[in-house]
Short mmCIF file of C-alpha atoms in Angstrom, two decimals:
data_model
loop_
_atom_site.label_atom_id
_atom_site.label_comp_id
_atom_site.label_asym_id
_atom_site.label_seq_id
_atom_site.Cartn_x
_atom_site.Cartn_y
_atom_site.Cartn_z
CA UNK B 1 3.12 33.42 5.93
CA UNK B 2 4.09 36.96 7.08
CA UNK B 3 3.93 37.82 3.01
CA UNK B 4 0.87 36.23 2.57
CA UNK B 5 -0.78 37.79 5.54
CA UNK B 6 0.65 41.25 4.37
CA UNK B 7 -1.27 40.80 1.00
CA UNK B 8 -4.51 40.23 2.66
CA UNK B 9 -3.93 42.84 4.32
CA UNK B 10 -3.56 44.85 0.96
CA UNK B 11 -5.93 43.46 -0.53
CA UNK B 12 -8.53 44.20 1.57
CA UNK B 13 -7.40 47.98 2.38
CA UNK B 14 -7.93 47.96 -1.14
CA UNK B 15 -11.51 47.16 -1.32
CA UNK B 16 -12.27 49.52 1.05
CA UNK B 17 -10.71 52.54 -0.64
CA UNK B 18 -12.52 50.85 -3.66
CA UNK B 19 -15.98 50.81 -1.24
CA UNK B 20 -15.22 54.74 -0.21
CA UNK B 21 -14.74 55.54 -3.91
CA UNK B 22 -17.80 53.66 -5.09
CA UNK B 23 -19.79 55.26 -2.20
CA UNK B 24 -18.32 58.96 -3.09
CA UNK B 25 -19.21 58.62 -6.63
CA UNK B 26 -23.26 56.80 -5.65
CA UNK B 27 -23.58 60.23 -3.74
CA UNK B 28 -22.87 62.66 -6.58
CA UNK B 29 -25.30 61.17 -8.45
CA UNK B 30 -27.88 60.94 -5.57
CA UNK B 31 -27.49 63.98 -3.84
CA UNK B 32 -24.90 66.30 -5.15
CA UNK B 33 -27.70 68.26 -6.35
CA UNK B 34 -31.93 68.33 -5.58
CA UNK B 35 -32.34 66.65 -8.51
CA UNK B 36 -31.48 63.19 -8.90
CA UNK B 37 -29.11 62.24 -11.90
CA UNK B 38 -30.29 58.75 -13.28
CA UNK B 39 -27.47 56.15 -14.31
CA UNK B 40 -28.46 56.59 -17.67
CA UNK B 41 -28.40 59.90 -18.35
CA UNK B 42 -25.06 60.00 -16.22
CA UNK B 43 -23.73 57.16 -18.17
CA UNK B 44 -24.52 58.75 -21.54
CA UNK B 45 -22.85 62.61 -20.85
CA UNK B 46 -19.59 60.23 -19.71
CA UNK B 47 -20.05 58.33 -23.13
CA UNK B 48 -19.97 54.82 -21.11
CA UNK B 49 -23.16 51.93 -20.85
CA UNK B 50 -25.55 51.88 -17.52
CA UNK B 51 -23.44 48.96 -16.59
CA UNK B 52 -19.96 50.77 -16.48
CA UNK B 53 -22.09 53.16 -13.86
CA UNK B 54 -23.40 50.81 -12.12
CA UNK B 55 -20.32 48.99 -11.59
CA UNK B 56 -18.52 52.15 -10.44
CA UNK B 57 -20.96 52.57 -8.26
CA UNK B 58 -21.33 48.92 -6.93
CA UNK B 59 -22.14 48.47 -2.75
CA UNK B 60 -20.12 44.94 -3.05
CA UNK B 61 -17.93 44.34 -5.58
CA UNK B 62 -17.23 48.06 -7.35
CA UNK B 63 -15.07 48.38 -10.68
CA UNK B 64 -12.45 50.97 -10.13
CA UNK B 65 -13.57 53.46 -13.11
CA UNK B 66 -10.31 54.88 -15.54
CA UNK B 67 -8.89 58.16 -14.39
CA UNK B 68 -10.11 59.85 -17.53
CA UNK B 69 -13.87 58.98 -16.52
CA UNK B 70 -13.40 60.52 -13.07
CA UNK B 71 -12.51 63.80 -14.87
CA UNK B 72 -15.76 63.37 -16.30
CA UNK B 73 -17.70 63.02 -13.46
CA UNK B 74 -15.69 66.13 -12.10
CA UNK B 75 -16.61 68.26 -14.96
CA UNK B 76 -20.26 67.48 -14.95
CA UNK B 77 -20.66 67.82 -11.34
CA UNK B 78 -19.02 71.21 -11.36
CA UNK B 79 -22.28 72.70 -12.81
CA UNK B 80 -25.73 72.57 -12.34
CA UNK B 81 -25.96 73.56 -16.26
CA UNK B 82 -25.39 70.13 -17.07
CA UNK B 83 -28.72 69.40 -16.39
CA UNK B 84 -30.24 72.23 -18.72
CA UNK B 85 -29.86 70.23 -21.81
CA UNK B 86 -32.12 66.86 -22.15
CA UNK B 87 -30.32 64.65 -22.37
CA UNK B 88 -27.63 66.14 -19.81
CA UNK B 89 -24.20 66.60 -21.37
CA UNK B 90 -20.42 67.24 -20.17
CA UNK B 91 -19.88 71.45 -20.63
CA UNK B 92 -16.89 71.81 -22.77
CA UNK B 93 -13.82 73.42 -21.09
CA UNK B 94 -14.96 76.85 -22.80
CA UNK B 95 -18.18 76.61 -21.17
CA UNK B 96 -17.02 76.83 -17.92
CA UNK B 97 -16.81 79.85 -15.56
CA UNK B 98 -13.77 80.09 -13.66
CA UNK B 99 -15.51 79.24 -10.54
CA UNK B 100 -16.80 76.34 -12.03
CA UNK B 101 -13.45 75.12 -13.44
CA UNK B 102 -12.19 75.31 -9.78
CA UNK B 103 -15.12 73.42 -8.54
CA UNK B 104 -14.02 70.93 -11.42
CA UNK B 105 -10.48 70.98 -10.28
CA UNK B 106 -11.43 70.52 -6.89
CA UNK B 107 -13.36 67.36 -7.47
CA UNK B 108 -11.33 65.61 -9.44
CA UNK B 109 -8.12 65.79 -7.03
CA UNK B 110 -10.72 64.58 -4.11
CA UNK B 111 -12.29 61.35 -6.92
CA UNK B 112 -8.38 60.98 -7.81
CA UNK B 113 -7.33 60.32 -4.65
CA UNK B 114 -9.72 58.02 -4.04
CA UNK B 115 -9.18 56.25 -6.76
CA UNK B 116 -4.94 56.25 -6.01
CA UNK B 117 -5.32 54.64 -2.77
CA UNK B 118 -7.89 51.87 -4.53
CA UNK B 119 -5.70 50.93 -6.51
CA UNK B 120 -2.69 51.35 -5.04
CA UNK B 121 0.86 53.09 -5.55
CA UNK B 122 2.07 51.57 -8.71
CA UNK B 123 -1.06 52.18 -10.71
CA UNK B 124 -0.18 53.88 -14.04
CA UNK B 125 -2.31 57.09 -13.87
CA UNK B 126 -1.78 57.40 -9.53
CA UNK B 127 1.66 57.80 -10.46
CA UNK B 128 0.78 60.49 -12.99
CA UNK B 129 1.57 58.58 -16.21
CA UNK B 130 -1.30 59.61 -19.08
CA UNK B 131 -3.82 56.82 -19.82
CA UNK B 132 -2.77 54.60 -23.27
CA UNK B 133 -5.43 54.53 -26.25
CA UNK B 134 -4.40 51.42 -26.48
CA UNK B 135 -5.77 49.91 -23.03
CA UNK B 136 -9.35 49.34 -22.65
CA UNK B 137 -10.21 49.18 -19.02
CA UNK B 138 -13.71 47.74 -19.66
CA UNK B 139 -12.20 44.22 -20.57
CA UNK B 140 -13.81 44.34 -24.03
CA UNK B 141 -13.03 42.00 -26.75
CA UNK B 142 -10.54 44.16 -29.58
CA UNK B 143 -10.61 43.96 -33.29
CA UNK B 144 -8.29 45.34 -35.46
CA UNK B 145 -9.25 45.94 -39.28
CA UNK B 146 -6.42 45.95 -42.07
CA UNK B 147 -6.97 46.09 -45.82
CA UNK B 148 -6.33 43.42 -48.21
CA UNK B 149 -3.86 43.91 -50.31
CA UNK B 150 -4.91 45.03 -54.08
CA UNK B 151 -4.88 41.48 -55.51
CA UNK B 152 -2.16 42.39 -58.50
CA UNK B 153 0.48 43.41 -55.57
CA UNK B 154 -0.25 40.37 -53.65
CA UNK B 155 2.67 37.11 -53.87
CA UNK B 156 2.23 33.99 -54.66
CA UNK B 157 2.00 32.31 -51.28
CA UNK B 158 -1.29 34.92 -50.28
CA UNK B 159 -3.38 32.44 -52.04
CA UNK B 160 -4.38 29.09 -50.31
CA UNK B 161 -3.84 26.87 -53.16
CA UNK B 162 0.03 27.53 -52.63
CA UNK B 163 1.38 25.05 -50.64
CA UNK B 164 3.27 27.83 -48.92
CA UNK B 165 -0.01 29.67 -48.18
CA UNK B 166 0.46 32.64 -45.41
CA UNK B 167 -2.54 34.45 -44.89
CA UNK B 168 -1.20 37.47 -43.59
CA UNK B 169 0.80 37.97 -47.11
CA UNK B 170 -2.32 39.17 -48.56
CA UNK B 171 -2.77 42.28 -45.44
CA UNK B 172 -1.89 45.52 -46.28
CA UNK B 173 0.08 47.71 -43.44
CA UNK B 174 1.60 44.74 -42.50
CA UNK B 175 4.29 46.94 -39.96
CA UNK B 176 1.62 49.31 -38.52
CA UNK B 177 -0.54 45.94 -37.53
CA UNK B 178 2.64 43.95 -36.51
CA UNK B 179 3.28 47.30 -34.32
CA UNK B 180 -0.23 47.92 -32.89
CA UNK B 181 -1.06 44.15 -32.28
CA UNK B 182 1.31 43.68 -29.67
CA UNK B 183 0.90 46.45 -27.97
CA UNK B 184 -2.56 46.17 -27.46
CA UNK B 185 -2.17 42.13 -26.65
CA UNK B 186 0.42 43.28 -24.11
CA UNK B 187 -2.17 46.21 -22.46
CA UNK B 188 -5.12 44.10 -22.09
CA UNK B 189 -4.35 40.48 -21.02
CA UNK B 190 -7.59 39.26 -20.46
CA UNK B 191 -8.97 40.53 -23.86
CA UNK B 192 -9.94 38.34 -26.66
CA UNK B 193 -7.55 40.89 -29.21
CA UNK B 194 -7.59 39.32 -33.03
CA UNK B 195 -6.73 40.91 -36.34
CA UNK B 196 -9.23 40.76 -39.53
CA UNK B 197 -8.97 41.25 -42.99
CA UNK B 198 -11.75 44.16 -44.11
CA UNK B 199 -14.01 41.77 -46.10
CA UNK B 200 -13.80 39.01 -43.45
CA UNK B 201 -15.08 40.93 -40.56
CA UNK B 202 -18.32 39.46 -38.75
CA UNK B 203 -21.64 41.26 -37.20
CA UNK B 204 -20.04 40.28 -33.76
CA UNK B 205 -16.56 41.67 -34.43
CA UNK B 206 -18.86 45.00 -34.78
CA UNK B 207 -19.31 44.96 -30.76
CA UNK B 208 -15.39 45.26 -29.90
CA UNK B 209 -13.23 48.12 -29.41
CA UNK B 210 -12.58 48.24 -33.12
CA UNK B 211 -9.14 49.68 -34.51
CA UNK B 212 -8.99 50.14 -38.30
CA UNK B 213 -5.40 50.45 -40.06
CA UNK B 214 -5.08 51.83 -43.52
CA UNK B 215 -6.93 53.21 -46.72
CA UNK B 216 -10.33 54.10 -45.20
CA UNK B 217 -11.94 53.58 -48.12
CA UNK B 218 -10.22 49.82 -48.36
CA UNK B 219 -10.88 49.40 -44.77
CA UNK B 220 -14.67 50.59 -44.91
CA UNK B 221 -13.04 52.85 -42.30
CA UNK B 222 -14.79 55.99 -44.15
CA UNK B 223 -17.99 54.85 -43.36
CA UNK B 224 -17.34 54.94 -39.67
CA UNK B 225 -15.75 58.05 -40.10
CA UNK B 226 -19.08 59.59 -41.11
CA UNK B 227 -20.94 58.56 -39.11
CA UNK B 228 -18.55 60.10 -36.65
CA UNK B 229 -18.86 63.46 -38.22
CA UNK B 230 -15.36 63.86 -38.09
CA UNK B 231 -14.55 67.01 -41.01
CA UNK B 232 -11.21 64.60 -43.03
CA UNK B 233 -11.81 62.68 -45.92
CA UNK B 234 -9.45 61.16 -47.81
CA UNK B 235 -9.90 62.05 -51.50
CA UNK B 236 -8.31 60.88 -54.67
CA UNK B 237 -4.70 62.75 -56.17
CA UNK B 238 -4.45 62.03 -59.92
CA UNK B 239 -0.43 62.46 -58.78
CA UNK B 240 -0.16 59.81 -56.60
CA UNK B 241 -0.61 56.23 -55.88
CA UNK B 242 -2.80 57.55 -53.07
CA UNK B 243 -5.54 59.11 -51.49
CA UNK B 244 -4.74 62.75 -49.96
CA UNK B 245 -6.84 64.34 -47.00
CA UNK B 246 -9.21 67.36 -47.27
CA UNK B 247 -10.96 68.84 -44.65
CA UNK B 248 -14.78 69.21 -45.57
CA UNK B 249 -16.19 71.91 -46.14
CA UNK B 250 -13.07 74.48 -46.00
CA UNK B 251 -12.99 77.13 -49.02
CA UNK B 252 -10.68 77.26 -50.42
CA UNK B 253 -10.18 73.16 -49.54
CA UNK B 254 -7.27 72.32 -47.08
CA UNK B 255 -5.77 69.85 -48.54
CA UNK B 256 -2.58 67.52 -47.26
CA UNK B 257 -0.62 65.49 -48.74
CA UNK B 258 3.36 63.94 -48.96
CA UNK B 259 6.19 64.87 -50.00
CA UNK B 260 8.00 63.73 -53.10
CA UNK B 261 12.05 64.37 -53.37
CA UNK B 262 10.84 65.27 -57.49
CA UNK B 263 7.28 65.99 -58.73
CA UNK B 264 8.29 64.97 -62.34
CA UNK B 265 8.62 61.80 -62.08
CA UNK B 266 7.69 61.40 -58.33
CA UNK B 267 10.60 60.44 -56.72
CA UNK B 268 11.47 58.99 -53.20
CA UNK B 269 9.17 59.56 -50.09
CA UNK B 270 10.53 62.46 -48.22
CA UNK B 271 7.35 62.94 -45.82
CA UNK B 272 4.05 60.99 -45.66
CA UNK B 273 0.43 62.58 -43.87
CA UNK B 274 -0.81 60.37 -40.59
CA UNK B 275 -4.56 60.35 -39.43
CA UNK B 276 -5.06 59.56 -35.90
CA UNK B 277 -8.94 59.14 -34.65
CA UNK B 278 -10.70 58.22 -31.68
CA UNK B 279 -14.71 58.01 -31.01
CA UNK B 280 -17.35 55.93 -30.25
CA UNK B 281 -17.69 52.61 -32.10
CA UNK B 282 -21.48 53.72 -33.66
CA UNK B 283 -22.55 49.91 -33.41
CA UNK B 284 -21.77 49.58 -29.37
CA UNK B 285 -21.82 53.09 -27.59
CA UNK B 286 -19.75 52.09 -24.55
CA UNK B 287 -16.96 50.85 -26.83
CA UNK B 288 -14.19 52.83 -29.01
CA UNK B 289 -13.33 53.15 -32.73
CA UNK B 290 -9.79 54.25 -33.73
CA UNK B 291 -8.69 54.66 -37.29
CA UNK B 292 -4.57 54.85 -38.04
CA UNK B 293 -4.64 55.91 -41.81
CA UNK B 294 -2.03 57.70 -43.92
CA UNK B 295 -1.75 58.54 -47.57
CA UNK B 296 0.95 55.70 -47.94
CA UNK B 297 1.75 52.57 -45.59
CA UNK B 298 4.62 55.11 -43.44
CA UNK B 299 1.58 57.53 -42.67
CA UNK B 300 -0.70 54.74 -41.24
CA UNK B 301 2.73 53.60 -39.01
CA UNK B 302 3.44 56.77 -37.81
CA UNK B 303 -0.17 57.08 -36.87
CA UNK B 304 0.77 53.97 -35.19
CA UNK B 305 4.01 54.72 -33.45
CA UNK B 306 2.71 57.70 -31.65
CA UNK B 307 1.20 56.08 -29.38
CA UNK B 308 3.82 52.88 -28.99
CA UNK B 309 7.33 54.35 -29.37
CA UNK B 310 9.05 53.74 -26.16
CA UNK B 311 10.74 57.14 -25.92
CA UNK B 312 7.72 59.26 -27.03
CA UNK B 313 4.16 57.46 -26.43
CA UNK B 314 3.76 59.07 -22.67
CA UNK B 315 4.89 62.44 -23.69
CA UNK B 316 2.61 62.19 -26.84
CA UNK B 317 -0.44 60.60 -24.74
CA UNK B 318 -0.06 63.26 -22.35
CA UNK B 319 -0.70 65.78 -25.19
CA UNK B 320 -3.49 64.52 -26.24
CA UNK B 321 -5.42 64.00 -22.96
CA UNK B 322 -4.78 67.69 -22.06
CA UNK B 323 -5.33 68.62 -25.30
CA UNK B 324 -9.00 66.74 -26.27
CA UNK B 325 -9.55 66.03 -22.47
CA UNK B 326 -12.74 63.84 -21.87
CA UNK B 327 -13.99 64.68 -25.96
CA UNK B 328 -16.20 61.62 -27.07
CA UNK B 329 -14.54 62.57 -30.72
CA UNK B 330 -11.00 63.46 -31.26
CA UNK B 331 -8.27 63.30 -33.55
CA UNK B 332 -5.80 64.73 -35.81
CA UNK B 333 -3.20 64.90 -39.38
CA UNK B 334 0.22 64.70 -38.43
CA UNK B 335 3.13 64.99 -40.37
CA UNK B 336 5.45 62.04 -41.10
CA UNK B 337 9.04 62.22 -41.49
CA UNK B 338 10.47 59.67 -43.77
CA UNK B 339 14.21 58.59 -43.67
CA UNK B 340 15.16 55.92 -46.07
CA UNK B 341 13.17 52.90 -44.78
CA UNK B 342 13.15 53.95 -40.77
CA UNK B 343 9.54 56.46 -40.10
CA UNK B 344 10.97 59.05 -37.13
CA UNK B 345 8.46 59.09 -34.32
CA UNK B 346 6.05 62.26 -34.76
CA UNK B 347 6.59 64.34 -31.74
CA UNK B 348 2.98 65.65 -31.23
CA UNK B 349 4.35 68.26 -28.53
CA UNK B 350 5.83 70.12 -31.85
CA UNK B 351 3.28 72.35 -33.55
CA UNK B 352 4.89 71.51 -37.03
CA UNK B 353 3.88 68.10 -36.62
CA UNK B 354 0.16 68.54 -36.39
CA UNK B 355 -1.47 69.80 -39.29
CA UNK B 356 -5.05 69.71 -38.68
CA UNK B 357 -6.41 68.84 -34.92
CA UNK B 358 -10.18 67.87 -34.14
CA UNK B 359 -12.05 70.09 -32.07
CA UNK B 360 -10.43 72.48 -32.85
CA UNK B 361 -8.70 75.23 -30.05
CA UNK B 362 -11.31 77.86 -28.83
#
């Protein structure tokens, strides 16, 4: 009884922090400056729905909002100049003066706090341990996109009059989806998280936090990376079995692609090219698109294994979220160490390792 009482107790310190934090945050928006900020513009400069505000912001039952999102808040309540723009924005880090980055600074230790002691000491980010781009805090449903494999290279048992049929013999990046799957299963248990082939995705699946592994142009992944404006395409090597990257627009073109122990023939795969991208899914604002490609299958899993690898995913998380902070649109080509049949971890702290980064460094 003594435990269960001390829970209650917990549980209900809890909800007040939450309350205090919910209160704090209805209070920027209300009167933090003259003019009122309305839920949607707020909601659109933190690249989240009205409801994700709203919940944040909730008098009874408030949603504690991701750590990353309070940074947000912080950096556009630091300056009044995120009002000068209609719709208001977020100021990139450039933008700010230095007094405003220590109003910025200042804010988001105070929302940080709060947020700690809501949810309590052995929260992942209140113990200072970078946010995964594999959780989704919103509770979202997750969909993760593979290609089918070219139908020559598929076996006998991908097609369903074998009587050993196994549908997943006929996915391509079969280790990077293996890899990716149960890590994101793991990191949101109350998500609906399934796997689709790229011709067998429905209008629905179009709503989740969508996560597409592979050829972009095999996953359809290249039309979400327009419409992302991202500047990497993937264009075709005569060379190779494969589909190099080029930055747009560059002249001369930036090219980068593996490589080969011997150019004449092509012999073994010494090192492969990852793409890593995050942004907003174009077809539901308030959710995320991420695209794990690679010239060959090693590239797409050390896209992968960045971000799940035990020994390196906090260090390599960390990077990124003081690197691209809260940007809606992020990403980068990484180089991919091949030895044998094991893919090394990329180490994103080491500058070799990233070959192209999006936005790029003021």
């Amino acid at each position: 009884m003594k435990n269960l009482e001390g829970l209650r107790v917990t549980s209900q310190s809890r909800r007040s922090e939450a309350l205090e934090l919910a209160s704090r945050l209805r209070s920027l928006r209300l009167h933090h400056w003259a003019e009122v900020v309305k839920q949607p513009d707020l909601g659109r400069a933190l690249g989240v729905g009205i409801s994700s505000v709203s919940s944040w912001e909730s008098a009874d039952a408030p949603k504690v909002p991701p750590e990353s999102r309070l940074r947000g808040y912080a950096t556009f309540f630091a300056s009044p100049r995120s009002l000068d723009s209609r719709p208001p924005r977020l100021l990139r880090d450039d933008e700010l003066t230095d007094e405003e980055r220590g109003e910025r600074d200042k804010l988001f230790a105070e929302l940080s706090n709060l947020r700690a002691a809501a949810v309590g000491e052995f929260d992942p980010s209140a113990a200072n341990i970078p946010p995964s781009l594999w959780h989704f805090p919103d509770g979202g449903p997750v969909r993760i996109v593979c290609a089918a494999l070219p139908e020559a290279d598929r076996p006998p048992y991908a097609s369903p009059a074998n009587h050993n049929f196994m549908a997943l013999a006929g996915y391509g990046d079969l280790d990077a989806l293996a890899e990716v799957f149960g890590h994101i299963r793991a990191e949101n248990r109350e998500s609906d998280v399934q796997f689709r082939l790229a011709d067998r995705f429905l209008a629905d699946d179009l709503k989740a936090h969508l996560v597409f592994l592979g050829n972009m142009a095999r996953t359809q992944g290249d039309r979400f990376l327009r419409d992302s404006k991202f500047p990497v395409r993937q264009v075709q090597d005569d060379r190779l079995d494969g589909e190099i990257f080029e930055i747009v627009g560059s002249d001369p073109p930036r090219r980068f692609g593996p490589q080969l122990a011997g150019d004449d023939p092509p012999g073994a795969l010494v090192e492969d090219v990852g793409f890593l991208l995050r942004t907003v899914n174009p077809h539901f604002i308030t959710r995320t698109l991420t695209i794990c490609s690679g010239v060959f299958t090693r590239g797409v899993y050390g896209a992968v294994r960045c971000l799940t690898d035990r020994g390196l995913r906090d260090e390599n998380s960390a990077y990124l979220s003081d690197r691209f902070g809260d940007a809606p649109t992020f990403g980068l080509l990484m180089r991919v160490r091949v030895a044998d049949h094991t893919v090394p971890t990329p180490d994103l702290r080491e500058e070799e390792n990233r070959l192209y980064e999006y936005p790029p460094r003021i």
